[in-house]
Amino acid sequence: MNVRHTDRSSLIIRIVSYVFIALLAVSCLLPFVLIVATSLTSEASILKNGFNLWPKEFSTYAYRIVFENPELIIGSYIVTLSITLVGTAVGLFLVAMTGYALQRPDFHFRNKISFFIYFTTLFSGGIVPFYLLITQYLHLKDNYLAVLLPGLLSPFLIIMMKSFTQSIPHAITESAKIDGAGDFTIFMRLILPMSTPALATIGLFIALGYWNEWYNSMLFLSPDMKYRPLQLFLYNVVTSADFIRNSAAASNVPLRDVPLESMKMATAVVATGPVILFYPFVQRYFIQGITVGAVKG
């Protein structure tokens, strides 16, 4: 009798859990459906009926404006993808190596260096010194390195990596040293393979930072450059449409012919689409535990 009651209670809890998770998943999915539906809706329908989960008047006009010059948007995609791939690879390596070095008990300057890293999370030099550093001292005006270099190292990610590598027993490092391995060999062959979940998480943070980057691009890349990062290109498209709409009366352009709202959603789809497609390949690492590693006796 008790076993049957326990089984029934377990079944009820499982059903309630599945229903709750399903509702939560639907609530997370609805905003994406709304964005896609709005991007495929005519501007007149949006102004008349508001936002809907299904287009009442189907239109691809917003996408035609966004892709009006395919050469520019493809070039922007290539620039953003190149910066994201290079920045993520180099940044992930530097963050992992820095975090690992700072948790080594035999590294005598780890506390002093950690203090300087923590200090930057509380105080910064400000935008003017940063701009002068990039343009006057490093001479990176109109150079893609001005977008790449600032995102390579993040204090938050270094702290995260340091905390993760502290869970790896130091005896593994000591046993490898006894076998004659150097510090770089230990880092590459032992620490990195055991840090896959942390590397996937940190790599995703870095990649998203580069993919969504537009502020440094706006500061350091002038409009004279033919190809600029994707987010800045889409920002300029929406800004231009907003300017035309605000000047519609003076330029004799009907308000409904400027798809500002649908264009905003179309740019969101264009900007987030590759990230959504890429995320499932990385997501499995977030739930992966560390089961590798042994300590010599």
PDB file of C-alpha atoms in Angstrom:
ATOM      1  CA  MET A   1       0.000   0.000   0.000  1.00  0.00           C
ATOM      2  CA  ASN A   2       2.796   2.394   0.891  1.00  0.00           C
ATOM      3  CA  VAL A   3       4.659   1.466  -2.271  1.00  0.00           C
ATOM      4  CA  ARG A   4       1.572   2.196  -4.401  1.00  0.00           C
ATOM      5  CA  HIS A   5       1.067   5.527  -2.636  1.00  0.00           C
ATOM      6  CA  THR A   6       4.730   6.414  -3.191  1.00  0.00           C
ATOM      7  CA  ASP A   7       4.514   5.535  -6.882  1.00  0.00           C
ATOM      8  CA  ARG A   8       1.383   7.662  -7.280  1.00  0.00           C
ATOM      9  CA  SER A   9       3.022  10.640  -5.542  1.00  0.00           C
ATOM     10  CA  SER A  10       6.127  10.270  -7.684  1.00  0.00           C
ATOM     11  CA  LEU A  11       3.959  10.175 -10.838  1.00  0.00           C
ATOM     12  CA  ILE A  12       2.082  13.324  -9.815  1.00  0.00           C
ATOM     13  CA  ILE A  13       5.319  15.179  -9.052  1.00  0.00           C
ATOM     14  CA  ARG A  14       6.767  14.090 -12.395  1.00  0.00           C
ATOM     15  CA  ILE A  15       3.678  15.234 -14.307  1.00  0.00           C
ATOM     16  CA  VAL A  16       3.639  18.610 -12.529  1.00  0.00           C
ATOM     17  CA  SER A  17       7.365  19.027 -13.230  1.00  0.00           C
ATOM     18  CA  TYR A  18       6.951  18.232 -16.927  1.00  0.00           C
ATOM     19  CA  VAL A  19       4.009  20.616 -17.243  1.00  0.00           C
ATOM     20  CA  PHE A  20       5.939  23.387 -15.491  1.00  0.00           C
ATOM     21  CA  ILE A  21       9.030  22.873 -17.664  1.00  0.00           C
ATOM     22  CA  ALA A  22       6.881  22.778 -20.814  1.00  0.00           C
ATOM     23  CA  LEU A  23       5.177  26.067 -19.869  1.00  0.00           C
ATOM     24  CA  LEU A  24       8.558  27.614 -19.079  1.00  0.00           C
ATOM     25  CA  ALA A  25       9.946  26.460 -22.445  1.00  0.00           C
ATOM     26  CA  VAL A  26       6.929  27.897 -24.281  1.00  0.00           C
ATOM     27  CA  SER A  27       7.288  31.210 -22.436  1.00  0.00           C
ATOM     28  CA  CYS A  28      10.944  31.366 -23.540  1.00  0.00           C
ATOM     29  CA  LEU A  29      10.038  30.461 -27.122  1.00  0.00           C
ATOM     30  CA  LEU A  30       7.197  32.966 -27.557  1.00  0.00           C
ATOM     31  CA  PRO A  31       9.442  36.079 -27.793  1.00  0.00           C
ATOM     32  CA  PHE A  32      11.411  34.506 -30.660  1.00  0.00           C
ATOM     33  CA  VAL A  33       8.190  33.561 -32.444  1.00  0.00           C
ATOM     34  CA  LEU A  34       6.926  37.125 -31.964  1.00  0.00           C
ATOM     35  CA  ILE A  35      10.129  38.595 -33.400  1.00  0.00           C
ATOM     36  CA  VAL A  36      10.043  36.383 -36.495  1.00  0.00           C
ATOM     37  CA  ALA A  37       6.317  36.954 -37.044  1.00  0.00           C
ATOM     38  CA  THR A  38       6.669  40.724 -36.698  1.00  0.00           C
ATOM     39  CA  SER A  39       9.588  40.791 -39.122  1.00  0.00           C
ATOM     40  CA  LEU A  40       7.336  39.102 -41.714  1.00  0.00           C
ATOM     41  CA  THR A  41       4.385  41.459 -41.138  1.00  0.00           C
ATOM     42  CA  SER A  42       3.668  44.584 -43.135  1.00  0.00           C
ATOM     43  CA  GLU A  43       4.167  47.902 -41.380  1.00  0.00           C
ATOM     44  CA  ALA A  44       0.557  48.936 -42.030  1.00  0.00           C
ATOM     45  CA  SER A  45      -0.710  45.807 -40.275  1.00  0.00           C
ATOM     46  CA  ILE A  46       1.567  46.438 -37.286  1.00  0.00           C
ATOM     47  CA  LEU A  47       0.343  50.033 -36.964  1.00  0.00           C
ATOM     48  CA  LYS A  48      -3.274  48.878 -37.268  1.00  0.00           C
ATOM     49  CA  ASN A  49      -3.348  45.599 -35.312  1.00  0.00           C
ATOM     50  CA  GLY A  50      -0.222  45.714 -33.187  1.00  0.00           C
ATOM     51  CA  PHE A  51       2.142  42.783 -32.682  1.00  0.00           C
ATOM     52  CA  ASN A  52       0.844  39.242 -33.250  1.00  0.00           C
ATOM     53  CA  LEU A  53       2.264  35.744 -33.086  1.00  0.00           C
ATOM     54  CA  TRP A  54       1.184  35.146 -36.688  1.00  0.00           C
ATOM     55  CA  PRO A  55       1.464  37.664 -39.547  1.00  0.00           C
ATOM     56  CA  LYS A  56      -1.941  39.043 -40.534  1.00  0.00           C
ATOM     57  CA  GLU A  57      -0.478  40.673 -43.634  1.00  0.00           C
ATOM     58  CA  PHE A  58       2.579  38.754 -44.803  1.00  0.00           C
ATOM     59  CA  SER A  59       5.424  40.905 -46.117  1.00  0.00           C
ATOM     60  CA  THR A  60       9.152  40.482 -46.707  1.00  0.00           C
ATOM     61  CA  TYR A  61       9.697  44.186 -47.369  1.00  0.00           C
ATOM     62  CA  ALA A  62      11.774  44.649 -44.212  1.00  0.00           C
ATOM     63  CA  TYR A  63      14.182  41.884 -45.266  1.00  0.00           C
ATOM     64  CA  ARG A  64      14.416  43.337 -48.770  1.00  0.00           C
ATOM     65  CA  ILE A  65      15.558  46.646 -47.276  1.00  0.00           C
ATOM     66  CA  VAL A  66      18.040  44.976 -44.914  1.00  0.00           C
ATOM     67  CA  PHE A  67      19.488  42.925 -47.796  1.00  0.00           C
ATOM     68  CA  GLU A  68      19.169  45.754 -50.303  1.00  0.00           C
ATOM     69  CA  ASN A  69      22.952  45.750 -50.674  1.00  0.00           C
ATOM     70  CA  PRO A  70      23.944  42.105 -50.215  1.00  0.00           C
ATOM     71  CA  GLU A  71      27.639  42.811 -50.722  1.00  0.00           C
ATOM     72  CA  LEU A  72      27.767  45.061 -47.659  1.00  0.00           C
ATOM     73  CA  ILE A  73      25.861  42.747 -45.358  1.00  0.00           C
ATOM     74  CA  ILE A  74      27.863  39.694 -46.471  1.00  0.00           C
ATOM     75  CA  GLY A  75      31.059  41.676 -45.905  1.00  0.00           C
ATOM     76  CA  SER A  76      29.810  42.679 -42.458  1.00  0.00           C
ATOM     77  CA  TYR A  77      29.030  39.042 -41.677  1.00  0.00           C
ATOM     78  CA  ILE A  78      32.535  38.004 -42.732  1.00  0.00           C
ATOM     79  CA  VAL A  79      34.146  40.755 -40.628  1.00  0.00           C
ATOM     80  CA  THR A  80      32.094  39.880 -37.534  1.00  0.00           C
ATOM     81  CA  LEU A  81      32.603  36.146 -37.990  1.00  0.00           C
ATOM     82  CA  SER A  82      36.371  36.573 -38.427  1.00  0.00           C
ATOM     83  CA  ILE A  83      36.682  38.813 -35.361  1.00  0.00           C
ATOM     84  CA  THR A  84      34.513  36.425 -33.332  1.00  0.00           C
ATOM     85  CA  LEU A  85      36.477  33.306 -34.289  1.00  0.00           C
ATOM     86  CA  VAL A  86      39.926  34.841 -33.814  1.00  0.00           C
ATOM     87  CA  GLY A  87      38.954  36.742 -30.662  1.00  0.00           C
ATOM     88  CA  THR A  88      37.290  33.720 -29.076  1.00  0.00           C
ATOM     89  CA  ALA A  89      40.225  31.397 -29.787  1.00  0.00           C
ATOM     90  CA  VAL A  90      42.920  33.819 -28.591  1.00  0.00           C
ATOM     91  CA  GLY A  91      40.854  35.214 -25.710  1.00  0.00           C
ATOM     92  CA  LEU A  92      39.899  31.770 -24.448  1.00  0.00           C
ATOM     93  CA  PHE A  93      43.533  30.662 -24.463  1.00  0.00           C
ATOM     94  CA  LEU A  94      44.693  33.794 -22.603  1.00  0.00           C
ATOM     95  CA  VAL A  95      41.870  33.663 -20.038  1.00  0.00           C
ATOM     96  CA  ALA A  96      42.433  29.959 -19.381  1.00  0.00           C
ATOM     97  CA  MET A  97      46.193  30.381 -19.010  1.00  0.00           C
ATOM     98  CA  THR A  98      45.797  33.434 -16.739  1.00  0.00           C
ATOM     99  CA  GLY A  99      43.194  31.763 -14.525  1.00  0.00           C
ATOM    100  CA  TYR A 100      45.297  28.640 -14.203  1.00  0.00           C
ATOM    101  CA  ALA A 101      48.471  30.563 -13.325  1.00  0.00           C
ATOM    102  CA  LEU A 102      46.715  32.665 -10.677  1.00  0.00           C
ATOM    103  CA  GLN A 103      45.491  29.607  -8.749  1.00  0.00           C
ATOM    104  CA  ARG A 104      48.887  27.861  -8.670  1.00  0.00           C
ATOM    105  CA  PRO A 105      50.118  27.798  -5.043  1.00  0.00           C
ATOM    106  CA  ASP A 106      53.730  27.919  -6.254  1.00  0.00           C
ATOM    107  CA  PHE A 107      53.196  31.164  -8.203  1.00  0.00           C
ATOM    108  CA  HIS A 108      54.531  33.795  -5.783  1.00  0.00           C
ATOM    109  CA  PHE A 109      52.993  36.881  -7.429  1.00  0.00           C
ATOM    110  CA  ARG A 110      49.487  35.476  -7.801  1.00  0.00           C
ATOM    111  CA  ASN A 111      47.959  37.611  -5.028  1.00  0.00           C
ATOM    112  CA  LYS A 112      49.417  40.880  -6.310  1.00  0.00           C
ATOM    113  CA  ILE A 113      48.369  40.228  -9.895  1.00  0.00           C
ATOM    114  CA  SER A 114      44.929  39.074  -8.737  1.00  0.00           C
ATOM    115  CA  PHE A 115      44.516  42.359  -6.863  1.00  0.00           C
ATOM    116  CA  PHE A 116      45.146  44.394 -10.015  1.00  0.00           C
ATOM    117  CA  ILE A 117      42.646  42.251 -11.925  1.00  0.00           C
ATOM    118  CA  TYR A 118      39.999  42.590  -9.202  1.00  0.00           C
ATOM    119  CA  PHE A 119      40.657  46.328  -8.988  1.00  0.00           C
ATOM    120  CA  THR A 120      39.610  46.838 -12.604  1.00  0.00           C
ATOM    121  CA  THR A 121      36.179  45.394 -11.822  1.00  0.00           C
ATOM    122  CA  LEU A 122      35.561  48.312  -9.440  1.00  0.00           C
ATOM    123  CA  PHE A 123      37.313  51.208 -11.187  1.00  0.00           C
ATOM    124  CA  SER A 124      38.150  52.070 -14.766  1.00  0.00           C
ATOM    125  CA  GLY A 125      40.047  54.865 -16.474  1.00  0.00           C
ATOM    126  CA  GLY A 126      36.986  56.081 -18.359  1.00  0.00           C
ATOM    127  CA  ILE A 127      36.104  56.419 -22.009  1.00  0.00           C
ATOM    128  CA  VAL A 128      38.427  59.353 -22.805  1.00  0.00           C
ATOM    129  CA  PRO A 129      41.683  57.652 -21.674  1.00  0.00           C
ATOM    130  CA  PHE A 130      40.525  54.478 -23.405  1.00  0.00           C
ATOM    131  CA  TYR A 131      39.912  56.356 -26.661  1.00  0.00           C
ATOM    132  CA  LEU A 132      43.283  58.117 -26.435  1.00  0.00           C
ATOM    133  CA  LEU A 133      45.048  54.832 -25.726  1.00  0.00           C
ATOM    134  CA  ILE A 134      43.587  53.156 -28.804  1.00  0.00           C
ATOM    135  CA  THR A 135      43.921  56.073 -31.222  1.00  0.00           C
ATOM    136  CA  GLN A 136      46.956  58.088 -30.045  1.00  0.00           C
ATOM    137  CA  TYR A 137      49.252  55.512 -28.455  1.00  0.00           C
ATOM    138  CA  LEU A 138      48.366  52.253 -30.222  1.00  0.00           C
ATOM    139  CA  HIS A 139      47.402  54.004 -33.493  1.00  0.00           C
ATOM    140  CA  LEU A 140      44.559  51.591 -34.174  1.00  0.00           C
ATOM    141  CA  LYS A 141      42.052  54.046 -35.607  1.00  0.00           C
ATOM    142  CA  ASP A 142      40.200  52.392 -38.525  1.00  0.00           C
ATOM    143  CA  ASN A 143      41.823  49.089 -37.639  1.00  0.00           C
ATOM    144  CA  TYR A 144      39.916  45.917 -36.763  1.00  0.00           C
ATOM    145  CA  LEU A 145      42.397  45.307 -33.937  1.00  0.00           C
ATOM    146  CA  ALA A 146      40.696  48.180 -32.088  1.00  0.00           C
ATOM    147  CA  VAL A 147      37.632  45.929 -31.881  1.00  0.00           C
ATOM    148  CA  LEU A 148      39.539  42.701 -31.305  1.00  0.00           C
ATOM    149  CA  LEU A 149      42.051  43.585 -28.581  1.00  0.00           C
ATOM    150  CA  PRO A 150      39.773  45.100 -25.853  1.00  0.00           C
ATOM    151  CA  GLY A 151      37.676  41.933 -25.657  1.00  0.00           C
ATOM    152  CA  LEU A 152      40.478  39.416 -25.293  1.00  0.00           C
ATOM    153  CA  LEU A 153      40.698  39.553 -21.493  1.00  0.00           C
ATOM    154  CA  SER A 154      37.844  40.031 -19.043  1.00  0.00           C
ATOM    155  CA  PRO A 155      38.380  40.166 -15.249  1.00  0.00           C
ATOM    156  CA  PHE A 156      35.076  38.378 -14.649  1.00  0.00           C
ATOM    157  CA  LEU A 157      36.033  35.494 -16.945  1.00  0.00           C
ATOM    158  CA  ILE A 158      39.528  35.252 -15.441  1.00  0.00           C
ATOM    159  CA  ILE A 159      37.992  34.983 -11.967  1.00  0.00           C
ATOM    160  CA  MET A 160      35.582  32.331 -13.252  1.00  0.00           C
ATOM    161  CA  MET A 161      38.411  30.302 -14.774  1.00  0.00           C
ATOM    162  CA  LYS A 162      40.530  30.659 -11.665  1.00  0.00           C
ATOM    163  CA  SER A 163      37.684  29.370  -9.481  1.00  0.00           C
ATOM    164  CA  PHE A 164      37.126  26.417 -11.778  1.00  0.00           C
ATOM    165  CA  THR A 165      40.770  25.341 -11.986  1.00  0.00           C
ATOM    166  CA  GLN A 166      41.024  25.476  -8.183  1.00  0.00           C
ATOM    167  CA  SER A 167      38.796  22.379  -8.136  1.00  0.00           C
ATOM    168  CA  ILE A 168      41.489  20.421 -10.003  1.00  0.00           C
ATOM    169  CA  PRO A 169      43.814  18.803  -7.441  1.00  0.00           C
ATOM    170  CA  HIS A 170      47.263  20.353  -7.376  1.00  0.00           C
ATOM    171  CA  ALA A 171      48.678  16.856  -6.901  1.00  0.00           C
ATOM    172  CA  ILE A 172      48.026  16.235 -10.599  1.00  0.00           C
ATOM    173  CA  THR A 173      50.394  19.070 -11.469  1.00  0.00           C
ATOM    174  CA  GLU A 174      52.984  17.805  -9.001  1.00  0.00           C
ATOM    175  CA  SER A 175      52.831  14.236 -10.332  1.00  0.00           C
ATOM    176  CA  ALA A 176      53.256  15.520 -13.898  1.00  0.00           C
ATOM    177  CA  LYS A 177      56.292  17.551 -12.836  1.00  0.00           C
ATOM    178  CA  ILE A 178      57.803  14.420 -11.295  1.00  0.00           C
ATOM    179  CA  ASP A 179      57.390  12.734 -14.679  1.00  0.00           C
ATOM    180  CA  GLY A 180      59.364  15.582 -16.258  1.00  0.00           C
ATOM    181  CA  ALA A 181      56.531  17.651 -17.802  1.00  0.00           C
ATOM    182  CA  GLY A 182      56.941  21.407 -18.023  1.00  0.00           C
ATOM    183  CA  ASP A 183      54.335  23.987 -16.990  1.00  0.00           C
ATOM    184  CA  PHE A 184      53.106  24.624 -20.522  1.00  0.00           C
ATOM    185  CA  THR A 185      52.855  20.888 -21.228  1.00  0.00           C
ATOM    186  CA  ILE A 186      50.881  20.396 -18.014  1.00  0.00           C
ATOM    187  CA  PHE A 187      48.547  23.224 -18.996  1.00  0.00           C
ATOM    188  CA  MET A 188      47.969  21.987 -22.550  1.00  0.00           C
ATOM    189  CA  ARG A 189      47.755  18.227 -21.930  1.00  0.00           C
ATOM    190  CA  LEU A 190      46.187  18.021 -18.466  1.00  0.00           C
ATOM    191  CA  ILE A 191      44.447  21.228 -17.420  1.00  0.00           C
ATOM    192  CA  LEU A 192      42.729  22.156 -20.693  1.00  0.00           C
ATOM    193  CA  PRO A 193      41.202  18.669 -21.356  1.00  0.00           C
ATOM    194  CA  MET A 194      39.839  18.627 -17.794  1.00  0.00           C
ATOM    195  CA  SER A 195      38.390  22.132 -18.125  1.00  0.00           C
ATOM    196  CA  THR A 196      36.079  21.517 -21.083  1.00  0.00           C
ATOM    197  CA  PRO A 197      32.848  22.703 -19.355  1.00  0.00           C
ATOM    198  CA  ALA A 198      34.508  25.904 -18.139  1.00  0.00           C
ATOM    199  CA  LEU A 199      36.122  26.523 -21.526  1.00  0.00           C
ATOM    200  CA  ALA A 200      32.776  26.076 -23.294  1.00  0.00           C
ATOM    201  CA  THR A 201      31.056  28.508 -20.928  1.00  0.00           C
ATOM    202  CA  ILE A 202      33.794  31.130 -21.091  1.00  0.00           C
ATOM    203  CA  GLY A 203      34.148  30.686 -24.848  1.00  0.00           C
ATOM    204  CA  LEU A 204      30.433  31.327 -25.300  1.00  0.00           C
ATOM    205  CA  PHE A 205      30.669  34.516 -23.225  1.00  0.00           C
ATOM    206  CA  ILE A 206      33.600  35.759 -25.309  1.00  0.00           C
ATOM    207  CA  ALA A 207      31.965  34.812 -28.608  1.00  0.00           C
ATOM    208  CA  LEU A 208      28.698  36.550 -27.700  1.00  0.00           C
ATOM    209  CA  GLY A 209      30.640  39.627 -26.642  1.00  0.00           C
ATOM    210  CA  TYR A 210      32.372  39.841 -30.016  1.00  0.00           C
ATOM    211  CA  TRP A 211      29.244  38.963 -32.001  1.00  0.00           C
ATOM    212  CA  ASN A 212      27.161  41.679 -30.300  1.00  0.00           C
ATOM    213  CA  GLU A 213      29.952  44.262 -30.283  1.00  0.00           C
ATOM    214  CA  TRP A 214      29.089  47.616 -31.841  1.00  0.00           C
ATOM    215  CA  TYR A 215      30.252  50.314 -29.404  1.00  0.00           C
ATOM    216  CA  ASN A 216      33.996  50.029 -30.024  1.00  0.00           C
ATOM    217  CA  SER A 217      33.268  49.701 -33.732  1.00  0.00           C
ATOM    218  CA  MET A 218      31.351  52.964 -33.631  1.00  0.00           C
ATOM    219  CA  LEU A 219      34.206  54.686 -31.771  1.00  0.00           C
ATOM    220  CA  PHE A 220      37.191  53.471 -33.759  1.00  0.00           C
ATOM    221  CA  LEU A 221      35.923  52.474 -37.222  1.00  0.00           C
ATOM    222  CA  SER A 222      34.964  55.435 -39.375  1.00  0.00           C
ATOM    223  CA  PRO A 223      32.173  55.348 -42.003  1.00  0.00           C
ATOM    224  CA  ASP A 224      34.896  55.480 -44.673  1.00  0.00           C
ATOM    225  CA  MET A 225      35.569  51.783 -44.066  1.00  0.00           C
ATOM    226  CA  LYS A 226      33.574  49.721 -46.536  1.00  0.00           C
ATOM    227  CA  TYR A 227      32.946  46.765 -44.238  1.00  0.00           C
ATOM    228  CA  ARG A 228      32.173  47.244 -40.582  1.00  0.00           C
ATOM    229  CA  PRO A 229      30.916  44.689 -38.013  1.00  0.00           C
ATOM    230  CA  LEU A 230      27.411  43.347 -38.467  1.00  0.00           C
ATOM    231  CA  GLN A 231      25.822  44.925 -35.400  1.00  0.00           C
ATOM    232  CA  LEU A 232      27.010  48.397 -36.354  1.00  0.00           C
ATOM    233  CA  PHE A 233      25.832  47.869 -39.951  1.00  0.00           C
ATOM    234  CA  LEU A 234      22.348  46.841 -38.783  1.00  0.00           C
ATOM    235  CA  TYR A 235      22.275  49.707 -36.288  1.00  0.00           C
ATOM    236  CA  ASN A 236      22.975  52.141 -39.118  1.00  0.00           C
ATOM    237  CA  VAL A 237      20.221  50.553 -41.242  1.00  0.00           C
ATOM    238  CA  VAL A 238      17.634  51.007 -38.489  1.00  0.00           C
ATOM    239  CA  THR A 239      18.857  54.524 -37.726  1.00  0.00           C
ATOM    240  CA  SER A 240      18.545  55.492 -41.379  1.00  0.00           C
ATOM    241  CA  ALA A 241      15.012  54.101 -41.518  1.00  0.00           C
ATOM    242  CA  ASP A 242      14.115  55.987 -38.348  1.00  0.00           C
ATOM    243  CA  PHE A 243      15.469  59.216 -39.838  1.00  0.00           C
ATOM    244  CA  ILE A 244      13.442  58.699 -43.039  1.00  0.00           C
ATOM    245  CA  ARG A 245      10.318  58.008 -41.032  1.00  0.00           C
ATOM    246  CA  ASN A 246      10.758  61.112 -38.907  1.00  0.00           C
ATOM    247  CA  SER A 247      11.238  63.121 -42.099  1.00  0.00           C
ATOM    248  CA  ALA A 248       8.362  61.460 -43.962  1.00  0.00           C
ATOM    249  CA  ALA A 249       6.213  64.572 -44.124  1.00  0.00           C
ATOM    250  CA  ALA A 250       9.017  66.716 -45.529  1.00  0.00           C
ATOM    251  CA  SER A 251      10.062  64.125 -48.116  1.00  0.00           C
ATOM    252  CA  ASN A 252       6.486  63.195 -49.149  1.00  0.00           C
ATOM    253  CA  VAL A 253       7.007  59.548 -48.234  1.00  0.00           C
ATOM    254  CA  PRO A 254       3.919  57.772 -46.841  1.00  0.00           C
ATOM    255  CA  LEU A 255       4.449  56.610 -43.287  1.00  0.00           C
ATOM    256  CA  ARG A 256       3.333  53.061 -44.046  1.00  0.00           C
ATOM    257  CA  ASP A 257       6.073  52.698 -46.656  1.00  0.00           C
ATOM    258  CA  VAL A 258       8.816  52.900 -44.014  1.00  0.00           C
ATOM    259  CA  PRO A 259       8.791  49.489 -42.225  1.00  0.00           C
ATOM    260  CA  LEU A 260      10.570  50.659 -39.095  1.00  0.00           C
ATOM    261  CA  GLU A 261       9.034  48.201 -36.592  1.00  0.00           C
ATOM    262  CA  SER A 262       9.284  45.179 -38.866  1.00  0.00           C
ATOM    263  CA  MET A 263      12.815  46.232 -39.842  1.00  0.00           C
ATOM    264  CA  LYS A 264      13.868  46.265 -36.184  1.00  0.00           C
ATOM    265  CA  MET A 265      12.648  42.692 -35.821  1.00  0.00           C
ATOM    266  CA  ALA A 266      14.257  41.678 -39.126  1.00  0.00           C
ATOM    267  CA  THR A 267      17.632  42.998 -37.966  1.00  0.00           C
ATOM    268  CA  ALA A 268      17.177  41.079 -34.704  1.00  0.00           C
ATOM    269  CA  VAL A 269      16.593  37.871 -36.680  1.00  0.00           C
ATOM    270  CA  VAL A 270      19.608  38.528 -38.901  1.00  0.00           C
ATOM    271  CA  ALA A 271      21.822  39.270 -35.880  1.00  0.00           C
ATOM    272  CA  THR A 272      20.730  36.422 -33.582  1.00  0.00           C
ATOM    273  CA  GLY A 273      20.050  33.681 -36.150  1.00  0.00           C
ATOM    274  CA  PRO A 274      23.623  32.308 -36.349  1.00  0.00           C
ATOM    275  CA  VAL A 275      23.965  32.366 -32.545  1.00  0.00           C
ATOM    276  CA  ILE A 276      20.759  30.367 -32.099  1.00  0.00           C
ATOM    277  CA  LEU A 277      21.960  27.809 -34.644  1.00  0.00           C
ATOM    278  CA  PHE A 278      25.383  27.544 -32.998  1.00  0.00           C
ATOM    279  CA  TYR A 279      24.225  27.308 -29.372  1.00  0.00           C
ATOM    280  CA  PRO A 280      22.916  23.686 -29.429  1.00  0.00           C
ATOM    281  CA  PHE A 281      26.404  22.466 -30.347  1.00  0.00           C
ATOM    282  CA  VAL A 282      27.860  24.122 -27.230  1.00  0.00           C
ATOM    283  CA  GLN A 283      24.995  23.567 -24.818  1.00  0.00           C
ATOM    284  CA  ARG A 284      25.916  19.962 -24.049  1.00  0.00           C
ATOM    285  CA  TYR A 285      29.161  21.084 -22.420  1.00  0.00           C
ATOM    286  CA  PHE A 286      27.279  23.065 -19.789  1.00  0.00           C
ATOM    287  CA  ILE A 287      25.798  19.901 -18.287  1.00  0.00           C
ATOM    288  CA  GLN A 288      28.934  17.831 -18.696  1.00  0.00           C
ATOM    289  CA  GLY A 289      30.780  17.016 -15.479  1.00  0.00           C
ATOM    290  CA  ILE A 290      34.442  16.389 -15.044  1.00  0.00           C
ATOM    291  CA  THR A 291      35.018  12.659 -14.754  1.00  0.00           C
ATOM    292  CA  VAL A 292      38.581  12.589 -15.994  1.00  0.00           C
ATOM    293  CA  GLY A 293      41.662  12.748 -13.853  1.00  0.00           C
ATOM    294  CA  ALA A 294      43.487  10.682 -11.290  1.00  0.00           C
ATOM    295  CA  VAL A 295      46.151  11.313  -8.664  1.00  0.00           C
ATOM    296  CA  LYS A 296      49.224   9.176  -8.540  1.00  0.00           C
ATOM    297  CA  GLY A 297      49.820   7.313  -5.346  1.00  0.00           C
TER     298      GLY A 297
END
